[in-house]
Amino acid sequence: MKSDIRLHEAIVEKNPKNCSLVFCTPAASCVDVHNNISESFNNAIDPARYVPLVEMLETIRRSAMIRIEMRKQKAKNHKGRFTLRAKEFIELEQKKLKFCKFFPGSDGRKPKPKRKKGRHESPAKKRVSRERRIMHCGHCGIAGHNASKCKNSGAEKFKKPRKKTSFIEEDGIESMTQD
């Protein structure tokens, strides 16, 4: 058989490890099942492809049942908790785990600020004390009742007056006033 030198040079130029079967491994190189499932299925049904459809399906069924029984016996005879391949992955992860740092109680959010306790509240107690607190209405602003019990329901909603601040420059000109 005569080989073409130009073809050989073109393949070598394109990196033969990507396109030649010689450099491929017969087993799957990935742990994920879904990446190699079609190749495994095609390999399993290869002998059955050359017979009629019904016989082909029957052959595939028999080979699947044999494979299931074989794996069942293998799992039954296994004494350890994990398989050898799983043990290798666990050991590798344990080595990587040595270099990890753990920060407890953090889910990526800022922690809630602690509520300031009143002068009359105990610092040890968790519950809010309502003693000596004056309740004000949200509608009218009068002390002694809240908005749900307000008799002045027609009144406009009470707004606290805001402090006016002004920033005056040295030359006496007012530069900014906040309402």
Short mmCIF file of C-alpha atoms in Angstrom, two decimals:
data_model
loop_
_atom_site.label_atom_id
_atom_site.label_comp_id
_atom_site.label_asym_id
_atom_site.label_seq_id
_atom_site.Cartn_x
_atom_site.Cartn_y
_atom_site.Cartn_z
CA MET A 1 0.00 0.00 0.00
CA LYS A 2 1.38 3.34 -1.06
CA SER A 3 0.97 6.34 1.29
CA ASP A 4 0.73 9.92 0.17
CA ILE A 5 3.46 12.12 1.68
CA ARG A 6 1.38 15.30 1.41
CA LEU A 7 -1.52 13.64 3.28
CA HIS A 8 0.87 12.50 6.02
CA GLU A 9 2.31 16.00 6.40
CA ALA A 10 -1.20 17.51 6.58
CA ILE A 11 -2.24 15.10 9.36
CA VAL A 12 0.96 15.73 11.34
CA GLU A 13 0.39 19.48 10.95
CA LYS A 14 -3.16 19.18 12.38
CA ASN A 15 -1.98 17.32 15.55
CA PRO A 16 -2.84 13.61 15.11
CA LYS A 17 -3.67 13.18 18.81
CA ASN A 18 -7.00 14.93 18.15
CA CYS A 19 -8.09 12.85 15.15
CA SER A 20 -6.32 9.47 15.23
CA LEU A 21 -7.80 6.37 16.88
CA VAL A 22 -4.31 5.18 17.87
CA PHE A 23 -4.07 7.89 20.55
CA CYS A 24 -7.57 7.25 22.00
CA THR A 25 -8.12 5.05 25.04
CA PRO A 26 -10.68 2.24 24.86
CA ALA A 27 -12.25 3.21 28.21
CA ALA A 28 -14.12 6.40 29.05
CA SER A 29 -11.91 9.21 30.26
CA CYS A 30 -14.73 10.98 32.09
CA VAL A 31 -16.57 9.97 35.25
CA ASP A 32 -19.88 11.29 33.94
CA VAL A 33 -22.04 8.52 32.52
CA HIS A 34 -23.91 10.64 30.00
CA ASN A 35 -20.76 11.57 28.06
CA ASN A 36 -19.98 8.02 26.99
CA ILE A 37 -23.44 6.41 27.04
CA SER A 38 -24.00 6.28 23.28
CA GLU A 39 -20.61 4.65 22.60
CA SER A 40 -21.27 2.05 25.30
CA PHE A 41 -24.71 1.27 23.88
CA ASN A 42 -23.38 0.95 20.33
CA ASN A 43 -20.63 -1.37 21.54
CA ALA A 44 -23.15 -3.52 23.44
CA ILE A 45 -25.51 -3.99 20.49
CA ASP A 46 -22.79 -4.46 17.83
CA PRO A 47 -23.22 -8.28 17.45
CA ALA A 48 -27.01 -7.91 17.26
CA ARG A 49 -26.96 -5.40 14.39
CA TYR A 50 -26.55 -8.05 11.74
CA VAL A 51 -29.81 -9.95 12.46
CA PRO A 52 -33.47 -9.04 11.79
CA LEU A 53 -35.17 -6.42 14.01
CA VAL A 54 -37.11 -8.69 16.40
CA GLU A 55 -34.15 -11.01 16.93
CA MET A 56 -31.90 -7.96 17.38
CA LEU A 57 -34.12 -6.60 20.17
CA GLU A 58 -34.23 -10.03 21.82
CA THR A 59 -30.42 -10.28 21.69
CA ILE A 60 -30.07 -6.80 23.20
CA ARG A 61 -32.50 -7.76 26.00
CA ARG A 62 -30.56 -10.95 26.78
CA SER A 63 -27.21 -9.13 26.84
CA ALA A 64 -28.67 -6.44 29.13
CA MET A 65 -30.02 -9.10 31.53
CA ILE A 66 -26.64 -10.86 31.58
CA ARG A 67 -24.87 -7.55 32.27
CA ILE A 68 -27.32 -6.69 35.08
CA GLU A 69 -26.81 -10.11 36.71
CA MET A 70 -23.03 -9.80 36.39
CA ARG A 71 -23.03 -6.38 38.07
CA LYS A 72 -25.41 -7.62 40.77
CA GLN A 73 -23.03 -10.47 41.66
CA LYS A 74 -20.06 -8.10 41.62
CA ALA A 75 -21.86 -5.71 44.00
CA LYS A 76 -22.96 -8.60 46.23
CA ASN A 77 -19.38 -9.90 46.58
CA HIS A 78 -17.95 -6.45 47.34
CA LYS A 79 -17.06 -6.15 51.03
CA GLY A 80 -16.04 -2.51 51.40
CA ARG A 81 -18.17 0.57 51.74
CA PHE A 82 -16.91 2.20 48.52
CA THR A 83 -15.59 0.88 45.23
CA LEU A 84 -11.89 1.21 44.41
CA ARG A 85 -12.50 4.04 41.96
CA ALA A 86 -14.66 5.90 44.49
CA LYS A 87 -11.93 5.44 47.13
CA GLU A 88 -9.37 7.03 44.79
CA PHE A 89 -11.60 10.06 44.29
CA ILE A 90 -12.27 10.38 48.03
CA GLU A 91 -8.54 10.23 48.83
CA LEU A 92 -7.83 12.87 46.19
CA GLU A 93 -10.54 15.14 47.64
CA GLN A 94 -9.20 14.59 51.18
CA LYS A 95 -5.77 15.78 50.02
CA LYS A 96 -7.33 18.90 48.49
CA LEU A 97 -9.43 19.48 51.62
CA LYS A 98 -6.31 20.09 53.72
CA PHE A 99 -5.77 23.41 51.96
CA CYS A 100 -9.36 24.66 52.30
CA LYS A 101 -10.45 27.18 54.90
CA PHE A 102 -13.84 27.02 56.58
CA PHE A 103 -15.66 30.14 57.69
CA PRO A 104 -18.61 29.20 59.92
CA GLY A 105 -21.97 30.94 59.73
CA SER A 106 -21.43 32.69 56.44
CA ASP A 107 -23.85 32.34 53.54
CA GLY A 108 -22.50 35.28 51.60
CA ARG A 109 -24.73 37.91 53.19
CA LYS A 110 -23.87 40.61 55.69
CA PRO A 111 -24.81 39.69 59.25
CA LYS A 112 -27.81 41.45 60.75
CA PRO A 113 -26.85 44.30 63.07
CA LYS A 114 -27.69 43.69 66.71
CA ARG A 115 -30.55 45.80 68.03
CA LYS A 116 -29.59 48.44 70.55
CA LYS A 117 -31.29 47.78 73.85
CA GLY A 118 -32.98 50.51 75.80
CA ARG A 119 -31.67 51.90 79.08
CA HIS A 120 -34.33 50.09 81.06
CA GLU A 121 -33.91 46.72 79.25
CA SER A 122 -31.85 43.83 80.54
CA PRO A 123 -28.87 43.03 78.30
CA ALA A 124 -29.28 39.28 78.95
CA LYS A 125 -32.94 38.93 77.92
CA LYS A 126 -33.78 38.17 74.29
CA ARG A 127 -37.35 39.49 74.21
CA VAL A 128 -38.20 43.13 73.73
CA SER A 129 -39.71 44.67 76.82
CA ARG A 130 -42.73 46.93 76.23
CA GLU A 131 -42.54 48.44 79.69
CA ARG A 132 -42.43 52.25 79.87
CA ARG A 133 -42.81 52.55 76.09
CA ILE A 134 -45.22 55.05 74.62
CA MET A 135 -47.13 53.95 71.56
CA HIS A 136 -47.83 56.55 68.86
CA CYS A 137 -50.38 56.41 66.07
CA GLY A 138 -49.08 56.24 62.50
CA HIS A 139 -52.03 58.34 61.19
CA CYS A 140 -52.41 61.20 63.61
CA GLY A 141 -49.23 60.94 65.73
CA ILE A 142 -51.13 61.03 69.05
CA ALA A 143 -49.73 58.87 71.84
CA GLY A 144 -51.75 56.08 73.41
CA HIS A 145 -53.10 54.18 70.40
CA ASN A 146 -51.89 52.71 67.12
CA ALA A 147 -53.07 53.20 63.51
CA SER A 148 -55.49 50.25 63.53
CA LYS A 149 -57.38 51.67 66.57
CA CYS A 150 -57.25 55.28 65.40
CA LYS A 151 -60.57 57.14 65.70
CA ASN A 152 -59.32 59.92 63.45
CA SER A 153 -59.21 57.63 60.41
CA GLY A 154 -60.09 60.57 58.13
CA ALA A 155 -57.02 62.48 59.30
CA GLU A 156 -54.01 62.78 57.07
CA LYS A 157 -51.15 60.44 57.80
CA PHE A 158 -48.84 62.00 60.37
CA LYS A 159 -45.31 62.71 59.20
CA LYS A 160 -42.55 63.62 61.57
CA PRO A 161 -41.06 67.03 60.79
CA ARG A 162 -37.62 66.75 59.24
CA LYS A 163 -34.68 68.71 60.49
CA LYS A 164 -33.49 71.49 58.22
CA THR A 165 -29.77 71.61 57.77
CA SER A 166 -27.88 74.20 55.84
CA PHE A 167 -24.29 74.28 54.86
CA ILE A 168 -22.95 77.81 54.79
CA GLU A 169 -19.60 78.55 53.28
CA GLU A 170 -17.15 80.93 54.91
CA ASP A 171 -18.11 83.83 52.64
CA GLY A 172 -21.73 83.63 53.88
CA ILE A 173 -23.38 82.19 50.77
CA GLU A 174 -25.73 79.30 51.41
CA SER A 175 -24.66 76.42 49.17
CA MET A 176 -27.06 73.62 50.08
CA THR A 177 -30.26 73.32 52.06
CA GLN A 178 -31.88 70.00 52.87
CA ASP A 179 -35.64 69.72 53.56
#
